Amino acid sequence: MSKFIHKVMLGAMALLSVGLLASCGSKSTGSANGKHQLTFMFRGGDAEKKAYGEAIKAYEKAHKDVSVKIIMTSADNYATKLQAAISGNKTPDVFYVEQNNLMAYADNGVLRDISKDVKDSKVDLNNIWKYGVDSYRYDGKQVGKGDLYALPKDVGPFALGYNKTMFEKNNIPLPDKDKAYTWGEFVKVAQKLTKDTNGDGKIDQYGTGFNVVWSLPALAWSNGADWINKDKTKVTVNTPKFAHALQEFADLQNKYHTTPSVKESQSLDTYQRWMQGQLAFFPVGPWDLPTYSKLKFDYDLIPWPTMSTGKPAAYVGSLGIGVSKKTKYGKDAADLAIYLSTNRKAQQILVDNMIQIPTLKDMANKWANEKDHGKPENRQEFLDIVEKYGRGLPGATTYNAEWYDMFYTDIQPVLDGKKTAAQFVKEEQPKMQSKLDAANQQKKTAEATAGK
């Protein structure tokens, strides 16, 4: 799977102690050659390094009295290194904010409320994806309302890709980009494309190869199920609809045999199989476009298959760009965050480097409809997910994600066919509920400490 995925969830109790340290200061490095120097910490690979290097140069050119020191880490190490910087009283002036950390960072004085800065900048928030903006609003009680503690660095729709070349080679009609497969239709096509192509008696081409963490949500939501209630107080996995969606996911390997087994994936994982043209369907995010531009087969995007609701669903994530509450240069730091999130020149640089879709809706619509823009042809699917049927992961808007992480930590017996989904969710719900109750109690403690 792509390394874009947010892999590390921080606990709120650790952040409670961080709040005390964060109040001491921030890692503004003072002046450099008579300029205010800001620090900007982010994560990524070579494509992100190049893109943000260019964007920062453009910012410095337009802001003669400010220089920016870039601090870059890998995706795997970012959360740990940011945590260490905060704990060590060296919080960067501007930095990436993961959705699941927003409440704790706001409650504990790590993040600056940039509502006034955004208002003064006269940025048109209506032209920024609502999901992206609302992901960083917080009213002291819940995410999605209230003041702005960050702006979206991006929105990350997780679309379903298919190997167009494989379909054509096997004389299977191409999927309709505007009408999702039903689950039954999807399974039948995946089975047709699962085969031994070289006659050696071993399957070497599979229909599917989904990671459960990032793909199961599309099935559960489309089946009318979810992990948690709207009030974020009750775990809701122990239902027939949820169990059915999970069982169907597990059956892709154990009943329908369209997904490589765990043993088969040890020698060649599903990401590698997709890259080599051996999978019919595989998730695609905007962050994948630089790498997938080098694929030797043609691919495109379609909606995820639908279950009982008849409506597609998909995961959409986001990263935010926030400002340290204790930065010495609050206005400049906020200006940098706003620039990287909303400035058209900066956005064009990031989009040209193929690391994201535009955060500005009018730019995104133009981007999706450009002629001869290369693969995938159906870029509109990314926008449809963001605007119509994408959802954030359930753990992103609770005080910590330990309850949600537990679900996937314990799920392997279901995927291996050693336990039914119905049995698993019945056993798992009370354990998850205990973790969720603890998270909500931590939030109450943080609110009391902050005097909210």
CSV table of C-alpha atoms in Angstrom, one decimal:
chain,number,residue,atom,x,y,z
A,1,MET,CA,0.0,0.0,0.0
A,2,SER,CA,1.1,3.6,-0.4
A,3,LYS,CA,3.1,5.0,2.4
A,4,PHE,CA,0.9,8.1,2.4
A,5,ILE,CA,-1.3,6.3,4.9
A,6,HIS,CA,-1.4,7.8,8.4
A,7,LYS,CA,0.3,5.0,10.4
A,8,VAL,CA,0.8,6.4,13.9
A,9,MET,CA,-2.0,7.4,16.3
A,10,LEU,CA,-0.9,9.4,19.4
A,11,GLY,CA,-2.5,8.9,22.8
A,12,ALA,CA,-4.2,11.9,24.4
A,13,MET,CA,-2.7,11.2,27.8
A,14,ALA,CA,0.7,11.7,26.4
A,15,LEU,CA,-0.4,14.9,25.0
A,16,LEU,CA,-1.7,16.1,28.3
A,17,SER,CA,1.9,16.3,29.5
A,18,VAL,CA,2.9,17.8,26.2
A,19,GLY,CA,0.6,20.7,26.9
A,20,LEU,CA,2.6,21.8,29.9
A,21,LEU,CA,5.8,21.8,28.0
A,22,ALA,CA,4.3,23.4,24.9
A,23,SER,CA,3.4,26.5,27.0
A,24,CYS,CA,7.1,27.2,27.4
A,25,GLY,CA,7.8,28.2,23.9
A,26,SER,CA,8.3,27.2,20.2
A,27,LYS,CA,11.2,26.6,17.9
A,28,SER,CA,11.3,29.9,16.1
A,29,THR,CA,15.0,30.4,15.3
A,30,GLY,CA,14.9,34.2,15.4
A,31,SER,CA,16.6,36.2,12.7
A,32,ALA,CA,18.7,35.1,9.8
A,33,ASN,CA,20.3,37.8,7.7
A,34,GLY,CA,17.9,40.3,9.2
A,35,LYS,CA,14.9,38.1,8.4
A,36,HIS,CA,12.4,36.4,10.6
A,37,GLN,CA,13.1,32.7,10.2
A,38,LEU,CA,10.3,30.2,10.5
A,39,THR,CA,10.5,26.5,10.8
A,40,PHE,CA,8.2,24.3,8.7
A,41,MET,CA,8.0,20.6,9.5
A,42,PHE,CA,6.3,18.1,7.2
A,43,ARG,CA,6.6,14.5,6.0
A,44,GLY,CA,6.9,12.7,2.7
A,45,GLY,CA,9.2,11.4,0.0
A,46,ASP,CA,11.2,12.8,-2.9
A,47,ALA,CA,8.1,14.2,-4.6
A,48,GLU,CA,7.0,16.1,-1.5
A,49,LYS,CA,10.5,17.4,-0.9
A,50,LYS,CA,10.7,18.8,-4.4
A,51,ALA,CA,7.2,20.3,-4.3
A,52,TYR,CA,7.5,22.0,-1.0
A,53,GLY,CA,11.0,23.2,-1.7
A,54,GLU,CA,9.6,25.0,-4.8
A,55,ALA,CA,6.6,26.3,-2.9
A,56,ILE,CA,8.7,27.7,0.0
A,57,LYS,CA,11.0,29.4,-2.5
A,58,ALA,CA,8.0,31.1,-4.1
A,59,TYR,CA,6.8,32.2,-0.6
A,60,GLU,CA,10.2,33.6,0.4
A,61,LYS,CA,10.3,35.5,-2.9
A,62,ALA,CA,7.0,37.2,-2.1
A,63,HIS,CA,7.9,37.8,1.6
A,64,LYS,CA,11.3,39.4,1.6
A,65,ASP,CA,11.4,39.7,5.4
A,66,VAL,CA,10.8,36.0,6.1
A,67,SER,CA,12.9,32.9,5.6
A,68,VAL,CA,11.8,29.4,6.1
A,69,LYS,CA,13.8,26.5,7.4
A,70,ILE,CA,12.4,23.1,6.2
A,71,ILE,CA,12.3,20.1,8.5
A,72,MET,CA,11.3,17.0,6.6
A,73,THR,CA,10.8,13.4,7.9
A,74,SER,CA,9.6,10.2,6.4
A,75,ALA,CA,5.9,9.4,6.8
A,76,ASP,CA,6.7,6.6,9.3
A,77,ASN,CA,8.8,8.8,11.6
A,78,TYR,CA,6.8,12.1,11.5
A,79,ALA,CA,4.5,11.6,14.4
A,80,THR,CA,7.3,10.4,16.7
A,81,LYS,CA,9.6,13.2,15.8
A,82,LEU,CA,6.9,15.9,16.1
A,83,GLN,CA,6.0,14.5,19.5
A,84,ALA,CA,9.6,14.7,20.5
A,85,ALA,CA,9.9,18.3,19.3
A,86,ILE,CA,6.8,19.3,21.2
A,87,SER,CA,7.9,17.5,24.4
A,88,GLY,CA,11.4,19.1,24.1
A,89,ASN,CA,10.0,22.6,23.8
A,90,LYS,CA,11.0,22.8,20.1
A,91,THR,CA,7.7,22.9,18.4
A,92,PRO,CA,8.0,24.0,14.8
A,93,ASP,CA,6.4,27.3,13.9
A,94,VAL,CA,4.3,25.6,11.2
A,95,PHE,CA,3.7,21.9,10.9
A,96,TYR,CA,1.5,19.1,9.6
A,97,VAL,CA,-1.4,18.2,11.8
A,98,GLU,CA,-3.0,14.8,11.7
A,99,GLN,CA,-6.7,14.8,12.1
A,100,ASN,CA,-6.8,12.5,15.1
A,101,ASN,CA,-4.5,14.9,17.0
A,102,LEU,CA,-6.5,18.1,16.5
A,103,MET,CA,-8.5,18.1,19.8
A,104,ALA,CA,-5.6,17.2,22.0
A,105,TYR,CA,-3.3,19.8,20.4
A,106,ALA,CA,-6.0,22.5,20.7
A,107,ASP,CA,-6.9,21.6,24.3
A,108,ASN,CA,-3.3,21.5,25.4
A,109,GLY,CA,-2.1,24.7,23.9
A,110,VAL,CA,0.0,23.3,21.1
A,111,LEU,CA,-2.0,24.8,18.2
A,112,ARG,CA,-2.8,28.5,17.6
A,113,ASP,CA,-6.4,29.4,16.8
A,114,ILE,CA,-5.9,30.9,13.3
A,115,SER,CA,-9.5,31.9,12.8
A,116,LYS,CA,-8.7,35.7,12.9
A,117,ASP,CA,-5.7,35.2,10.7
A,118,VAL,CA,-7.7,33.5,8.1
A,119,LYS,CA,-10.5,36.1,8.3
A,120,ASP,CA,-7.9,38.9,7.9
A,121,SER,CA,-6.4,37.2,4.9
A,122,LYS,CA,-9.8,37.3,3.1
A,123,VAL,CA,-9.4,33.8,2.0
A,124,ASP,CA,-12.7,32.5,0.5
A,125,LEU,CA,-13.3,29.4,2.6
A,126,ASN,CA,-16.3,28.6,0.4
A,127,ASN,CA,-13.8,27.7,-2.3
A,128,ILE,CA,-12.0,25.2,-0.2
A,129,TRP,CA,-13.3,21.7,0.2
A,130,LYS,CA,-15.8,21.8,3.1
A,131,TYR,CA,-14.5,18.4,4.4
A,132,GLY,CA,-11.0,19.9,4.5
A,133,VAL,CA,-12.0,23.0,6.4
A,134,ASP,CA,-14.3,21.3,8.8
A,135,SER,CA,-11.7,18.7,9.7
A,136,TYR,CA,-9.8,21.4,11.5
A,137,ARG,CA,-12.6,23.3,13.2
A,138,TYR,CA,-13.0,22.6,16.9
A,139,ASP,CA,-15.4,24.2,19.4
A,140,GLY,CA,-13.9,22.6,22.5
A,141,LYS,CA,-16.4,19.8,22.4
A,142,GLN,CA,-16.3,18.3,18.9
A,143,VAL,CA,-14.5,18.5,15.6
A,144,GLY,CA,-16.3,20.1,12.7
A,145,LYS,CA,-17.6,23.2,14.4
A,146,GLY,CA,-16.1,26.3,15.9
A,147,ASP,CA,-12.7,27.9,15.5
A,148,LEU,CA,-10.0,27.0,13.0
A,149,TYR,CA,-6.9,25.4,14.4
A,150,ALA,CA,-5.4,24.5,11.0
A,151,LEU,CA,-6.1,24.6,7.3
A,152,PRO,CA,-6.1,21.6,5.0
A,153,LYS,CA,-2.8,20.8,3.5
A,154,ASP,CA,-4.8,18.5,1.3
A,155,VAL,CA,-7.8,16.2,1.0
A,156,GLY,CA,-7.0,12.6,0.3
A,157,PRO,CA,-9.8,10.6,-1.5
A,158,PHE,CA,-9.2,6.9,-1.7
A,159,ALA,CA,-10.6,5.8,-5.0
A,160,LEU,CA,-10.9,2.4,-6.6
A,161,GLY,CA,-8.6,1.8,-9.5
A,162,TYR,CA,-8.9,-1.0,-12.1
A,163,ASN,CA,-6.4,-2.4,-14.6
A,164,LYS,CA,-7.9,-1.3,-17.8
A,165,THR,CA,-5.4,-3.3,-19.9
A,166,MET,CA,-6.3,-6.5,-18.1
A,167,PHE,CA,-10.0,-6.0,-18.8
A,168,GLU,CA,-9.4,-5.4,-22.5
A,169,LYS,CA,-7.1,-8.4,-22.7
A,170,ASN,CA,-9.7,-10.7,-21.2
A,171,ASN,CA,-12.6,-9.3,-23.2
A,172,ILE,CA,-14.5,-8.1,-20.2
A,173,PRO,CA,-16.6,-4.9,-20.6
A,174,LEU,CA,-15.0,-1.9,-18.9
A,175,PRO,CA,-16.7,-0.7,-15.8
A,176,ASP,CA,-19.0,2.3,-16.0
A,177,LYS,CA,-17.3,5.3,-14.4
A,178,ASP,CA,-20.6,6.8,-13.3
A,179,LYS,CA,-22.4,3.6,-12.1
A,180,ALA,CA,-20.9,1.5,-9.4
A,181,TYR,CA,-20.9,-2.3,-9.5
A,182,THR,CA,-23.2,-4.0,-7.1
A,183,TRP,CA,-21.2,-6.2,-4.7
A,184,GLY,CA,-22.4,-9.3,-6.5
A,185,GLU,CA,-21.3,-7.9,-9.9
A,186,PHE,CA,-17.9,-6.9,-8.5
A,187,VAL,CA,-17.2,-10.4,-7.1
A,188,LYS,CA,-18.1,-12.1,-10.4
A,189,VAL,CA,-15.8,-9.8,-12.4
A,190,ALA,CA,-13.0,-10.3,-9.8
A,191,GLN,CA,-13.5,-14.1,-10.1
A,192,LYS,CA,-13.3,-14.0,-13.9
A,193,LEU,CA,-10.0,-12.1,-13.7
A,194,THR,CA,-8.5,-14.5,-11.1
A,195,LYS,CA,-6.6,-17.0,-13.1
A,196,ASP,CA,-3.4,-19.0,-13.9
A,197,THR,CA,-2.1,-17.1,-16.9
A,198,ASN,CA,1.0,-19.3,-17.7
A,199,GLY,CA,-0.4,-22.8,-17.2
A,200,ASP,CA,1.9,-23.8,-14.3
A,201,GLY,CA,-1.0,-24.7,-12.1
A,202,LYS,CA,-0.6,-21.6,-9.8
A,203,ILE,CA,-2.8,-18.5,-9.7
A,204,ASP,CA,-0.7,-15.5,-10.8
A,205,GLN,CA,-3.4,-13.0,-11.6
A,206,TYR,CA,-5.9,-11.9,-9.0
A,207,GLY,CA,-9.1,-9.8,-9.0
A,208,THR,CA,-8.4,-8.0,-5.7
A,209,GLY,CA,-5.8,-7.3,-3.1
A,210,PHE,CA,-7.3,-4.9,-0.6
A,211,ASN,CA,-5.8,-3.8,2.8
A,212,VAL,CA,-8.5,-4.2,5.4
A,213,VAL,CA,-7.8,-0.9,7.2
A,214,TRP,CA,-8.3,1.3,4.2
A,215,SER,CA,-10.8,-0.7,2.2
A,216,LEU,CA,-13.3,-2.2,4.7
A,217,PRO,CA,-14.8,1.3,5.5
A,218,ALA,CA,-16.1,1.5,1.9
A,219,LEU,CA,-18.0,-1.8,2.3
A,220,ALA,CA,-19.3,-1.2,5.8
A,221,TRP,CA,-20.6,2.3,5.1
A,222,SER,CA,-22.2,1.2,1.9
A,223,ASN,CA,-23.9,-1.5,3.8
A,224,GLY,CA,-25.4,1.0,6.3
A,225,ALA,CA,-23.0,0.1,9.1
A,226,ASP,CA,-20.4,2.1,11.1
A,227,TRP,CA,-17.9,1.7,13.9
A,228,ILE,CA,-19.4,4.4,16.2
A,229,ASN,CA,-22.6,6.4,16.7
A,230,LYS,CA,-22.9,10.1,15.8
A,231,ASP,CA,-22.4,11.3,19.4
A,232,LYS,CA,-19.0,9.4,19.5
A,233,THR,CA,-20.1,7.6,22.7
A,234,LYS,CA,-21.0,4.1,21.5
A,235,VAL,CA,-19.2,1.5,19.5
A,236,THR,CA,-21.6,0.0,16.9
A,237,VAL,CA,-19.8,-2.9,15.2
A,238,ASN,CA,-21.9,-5.7,16.7
A,239,THR,CA,-24.7,-5.5,14.1
A,240,PRO,CA,-25.8,-7.8,11.3
A,241,LYS,CA,-25.0,-5.2,8.6
A,242,PHE,CA,-21.5,-4.7,9.9
A,243,ALA,CA,-20.8,-8.4,10.3
A,244,HIS,CA,-22.0,-9.0,6.8
A,245,ALA,CA,-19.7,-6.4,5.3
A,246,LEU,CA,-16.7,-7.7,7.2
A,247,GLN,CA,-17.5,-11.3,6.3
A,248,GLU,CA,-17.8,-10.4,2.6
A,249,PHE,CA,-14.4,-8.7,2.8
A,250,ALA,CA,-12.8,-11.8,4.4
A,251,ASP,CA,-14.6,-14.0,1.8
A,252,LEU,CA,-12.7,-12.3,-1.0
A,253,GLN,CA,-9.8,-14.5,0.1
A,254,ASN,CA,-11.4,-17.4,1.8
A,255,LYS,CA,-14.5,-18.1,-0.3
A,256,TYR,CA,-14.2,-16.3,-3.6
A,257,HIS,CA,-10.4,-16.7,-3.8
A,258,THR,CA,-9.9,-13.4,-5.6
A,259,THR,CA,-7.3,-12.2,-3.1
A,260,PRO,CA,-3.8,-13.7,-2.5
A,261,SER,CA,-3.5,-15.6,0.7
A,262,VAL,CA,-1.3,-14.4,3.5
A,263,LYS,CA,1.4,-16.9,2.6
A,264,GLU,CA,1.3,-15.8,-1.1
A,265,SER,CA,1.5,-12.2,-0.1
A,266,GLN,CA,4.7,-12.8,1.9
A,267,SER,CA,6.7,-13.4,-1.3
A,268,LEU,CA,4.9,-10.6,-3.3
A,269,ASP,CA,2.6,-8.2,-1.5
A,270,THR,CA,-0.6,-6.9,-3.2
A,271,TYR,CA,1.0,-3.4,-3.8
A,272,GLN,CA,3.8,-5.1,-5.8
A,273,ARG,CA,1.3,-7.3,-7.6
A,274,TRP,CA,-0.7,-4.2,-8.7
A,275,MET,CA,2.5,-2.4,-9.8
A,276,GLN,CA,3.4,-5.5,-11.9
A,277,GLY,CA,-0.1,-5.7,-13.5
A,278,GLN,CA,-1.2,-8.8,-11.6
A,279,LEU,CA,-4.3,-7.3,-9.9
A,280,ALA,CA,-7.6,-6.2,-11.5
A,281,PHE,CA,-8.7,-3.8,-8.7
A,282,PHE,CA,-6.6,-1.8,-6.3
A,283,PRO,CA,-7.1,1.5,-4.3
A,284,VAL,CA,-5.6,4.7,-5.7
A,285,GLY,CA,-5.0,8.0,-3.9
A,286,PRO,CA,-3.8,11.3,-5.4
A,287,TRP,CA,-0.5,10.7,-3.7
A,288,ASP,CA,0.0,7.6,-5.9
A,289,LEU,CA,-0.1,9.5,-9.2
A,290,PRO,CA,3.7,10.2,-9.5
A,291,THR,CA,4.5,6.5,-9.1
A,292,TYR,CA,1.5,5.2,-11.1
A,293,SER,CA,2.4,7.4,-14.0
A,294,LYS,CA,5.2,4.9,-14.6
A,295,LEU,CA,2.9,1.8,-14.8
A,296,LYS,CA,3.3,-0.3,-17.9
A,297,PHE,CA,-0.5,-0.9,-18.1
A,298,ASP,CA,-3.4,1.5,-18.5
A,299,TYR,CA,-5.6,2.1,-15.4
A,300,ASP,CA,-8.6,4.2,-14.4
A,301,LEU,CA,-10.9,5.0,-11.5
A,302,ILE,CA,-14.4,3.9,-10.7
A,303,PRO,CA,-16.7,4.1,-7.6
A,304,TRP,CA,-16.3,1.4,-4.9
A,305,PRO,CA,-18.9,-1.4,-5.3
A,306,THR,CA,-22.2,-0.9,-3.4
A,307,MET,CA,-23.8,-3.1,-0.8
A,308,SER,CA,-27.3,-3.0,0.7
A,309,THR,CA,-27.7,0.8,0.5
A,310,GLY,CA,-27.1,0.9,-3.2
A,311,LYS,CA,-24.8,3.9,-2.7
A,312,PRO,CA,-21.0,3.9,-3.0
A,313,ALA,CA,-18.9,5.1,0.0
A,314,ALA,CA,-15.2,5.7,0.4
A,315,TYR,CA,-12.6,6.9,2.8
A,316,VAL,CA,-11.3,10.4,2.4
A,317,GLY,CA,-8.5,11.7,4.7
A,318,SER,CA,-6.7,14.9,5.2
A,319,LEU,CA,-3.6,16.5,6.7
A,320,GLY,CA,-3.7,20.0,8.1
A,321,ILE,CA,-1.2,22.8,8.3
A,322,GLY,CA,-1.2,24.3,11.8
A,323,VAL,CA,0.7,27.0,13.7
A,324,SER,CA,2.4,26.6,17.1
A,325,LYS,CA,0.5,28.6,19.7
A,326,LYS,CA,3.8,29.8,21.2
A,327,THR,CA,5.6,30.8,18.0
A,328,LYS,CA,7.3,34.2,18.3
A,329,TYR,CA,6.0,35.2,14.9
A,330,GLY,CA,2.4,34.3,15.0
A,331,LYS,CA,1.2,36.5,12.1
A,332,ASP,CA,4.1,35.4,9.8
A,333,ALA,CA,3.6,31.7,10.7
A,334,ALA,CA,-0.2,31.9,10.1
A,335,ASP,CA,0.5,33.6,6.8
A,336,LEU,CA,2.8,30.8,5.8
A,337,ALA,CA,0.2,28.1,6.7
A,338,ILE,CA,-2.5,30.1,4.8
A,339,TYR,CA,-0.2,30.4,1.8
A,340,LEU,CA,0.7,26.7,1.6
A,341,SER,CA,-3.0,25.8,1.9
A,342,THR,CA,-4.7,28.4,-0.3
A,343,ASN,CA,-2.4,30.3,-2.5
A,344,ARG,CA,-3.0,29.5,-6.2
A,345,LYS,CA,0.7,29.6,-7.1
A,346,ALA,CA,1.6,27.3,-4.3
A,347,GLN,CA,-1.3,25.0,-5.1
A,348,GLN,CA,-0.2,24.8,-8.7
A,349,ILE,CA,3.3,23.9,-7.7
A,350,LEU,CA,2.0,21.1,-5.5
A,351,VAL,CA,-0.4,19.8,-8.1
A,352,ASP,CA,2.2,20.0,-10.9
A,353,ASN,CA,4.4,17.7,-8.8
A,354,MET,CA,1.4,15.3,-8.5
A,355,ILE,CA,1.3,15.0,-4.7
A,356,GLN,CA,-2.3,16.1,-4.2
A,357,ILE,CA,-5.5,17.4,-5.8
A,358,PRO,CA,-6.0,21.2,-5.4
A,359,THR,CA,-7.5,22.3,-2.1
A,360,LEU,CA,-9.3,25.1,-4.0
A,361,LYS,CA,-12.5,23.7,-5.6
A,362,ASP,CA,-12.4,25.8,-8.8
A,363,MET,CA,-8.8,24.7,-9.4
A,364,ALA,CA,-9.7,21.1,-8.7
A,365,ASN,CA,-12.6,21.2,-11.2
A,366,LYS,CA,-10.3,22.6,-13.9
A,367,TRP,CA,-7.6,20.0,-13.0
A,368,ALA,CA,-10.1,17.1,-13.3
A,369,ASN,CA,-11.3,18.3,-16.7
A,370,GLU,CA,-8.0,19.1,-18.4
A,371,LYS,CA,-7.5,17.4,-21.8
A,372,ASP,CA,-4.7,14.9,-22.2
A,373,HIS,CA,-3.8,15.0,-18.6
A,374,GLY,CA,-2.6,11.4,-18.5
A,375,LYS,CA,-3.6,8.6,-16.3
A,376,PRO,CA,-6.1,8.2,-14.7
A,377,GLU,CA,-8.6,9.6,-17.2
A,378,ASN,CA,-11.5,9.7,-14.7
A,379,ARG,CA,-10.0,12.2,-12.2
A,380,GLN,CA,-13.5,13.3,-11.4
A,381,GLU,CA,-13.9,10.3,-9.2
A,382,PHE,CA,-11.4,11.9,-6.7
A,383,LEU,CA,-13.6,15.0,-6.6
A,384,ASP,CA,-16.8,13.0,-6.2
A,385,ILE,CA,-15.5,11.2,-3.2
A,386,VAL,CA,-14.5,14.5,-1.5
A,387,GLU,CA,-17.7,16.3,-2.3
A,388,LYS,CA,-20.4,13.6,-2.4
A,389,TYR,CA,-19.7,10.4,-0.5
A,390,GLY,CA,-16.3,10.3,1.2
A,391,ARG,CA,-16.0,10.0,4.9
A,392,GLY,CA,-13.2,10.4,7.4
A,393,LEU,CA,-12.1,7.4,9.4
A,394,PRO,CA,-14.0,6.9,12.7
A,395,GLY,CA,-10.8,7.2,14.8
A,396,ALA,CA,-10.0,10.7,13.4
A,397,THR,CA,-12.6,12.6,15.4
A,398,THR,CA,-12.3,10.9,18.8
A,399,TYR,CA,-9.9,12.0,21.5
A,400,ASN,CA,-7.6,9.1,20.6
A,401,ALA,CA,-7.9,6.2,18.2
A,402,GLU,CA,-7.0,3.3,20.6
A,403,TRP,CA,-10.5,1.9,20.5
A,404,TYR,CA,-10.5,1.9,16.7
A,405,ASP,CA,-6.9,0.6,16.4
A,406,MET,CA,-7.9,-2.4,18.6
A,407,PHE,CA,-10.4,-3.5,15.9
A,408,TYR,CA,-7.6,-4.0,13.4
A,409,THR,CA,-5.1,-5.4,15.9
A,410,ASP,CA,-7.5,-8.2,16.7
A,411,ILE,CA,-9.0,-8.9,13.2
A,412,GLN,CA,-6.5,-11.3,11.7
A,413,PRO,CA,-8.4,-14.5,12.6
A,414,VAL,CA,-11.4,-13.3,10.6
A,415,LEU,CA,-9.2,-12.6,7.6
A,416,ASP,CA,-7.7,-16.0,7.9
A,417,GLY,CA,-11.1,-17.7,8.0
A,418,LYS,CA,-10.5,-19.0,11.5
A,419,LYS,CA,-13.3,-16.9,13.1
A,420,THR,CA,-16.6,-15.6,11.6
A,421,ALA,CA,-17.2,-11.9,11.4
A,422,ALA,CA,-20.3,-12.2,13.5
A,423,GLN,CA,-18.4,-13.9,16.3
A,424,PHE,CA,-15.6,-11.4,16.1
A,425,VAL,CA,-17.7,-8.2,16.3
A,426,LYS,CA,-19.7,-9.7,19.3
A,427,GLU,CA,-16.5,-10.3,21.2
A,428,GLU,CA,-14.8,-7.1,20.1
A,429,GLN,CA,-17.4,-4.5,20.7
A,430,PRO,CA,-17.2,-4.4,24.6
A,431,LYS,CA,-13.4,-4.3,24.4
A,432,MET,CA,-13.5,-1.4,22.0
A,433,GLN,CA,-16.2,0.3,24.1
A,434,SER,CA,-13.9,0.2,27.1
A,435,LYS,CA,-11.2,2.0,25.1
A,436,LEU,CA,-13.7,4.6,23.8
A,437,ASP,CA,-14.9,5.3,27.3
A,438,ALA,CA,-11.4,5.9,28.4
A,439,ALA,CA,-10.7,8.2,25.5
A,440,ASN,CA,-13.9,10.3,26.3
A,441,GLN,CA,-12.8,10.4,29.9
A,442,GLN,CA,-9.4,11.7,28.8
A,443,LYS,CA,-11.1,14.4,26.9
A,444,LYS,CA,-13.2,15.5,29.9
A,445,THR,CA,-10.0,15.6,32.0
A,446,ALA,CA,-8.3,17.8,29.3
A,447,GLU,CA,-11.3,20.1,29.1
A,448,ALA,CA,-11.3,20.5,32.9
A,449,THR,CA,-7.5,21.2,32.9
A,450,ALA,CA,-7.9,23.8,30.2
A,451,GLY,CA,-10.8,25.4,32.0
A,452,LYS,CA,-13.3,24.8,29.3
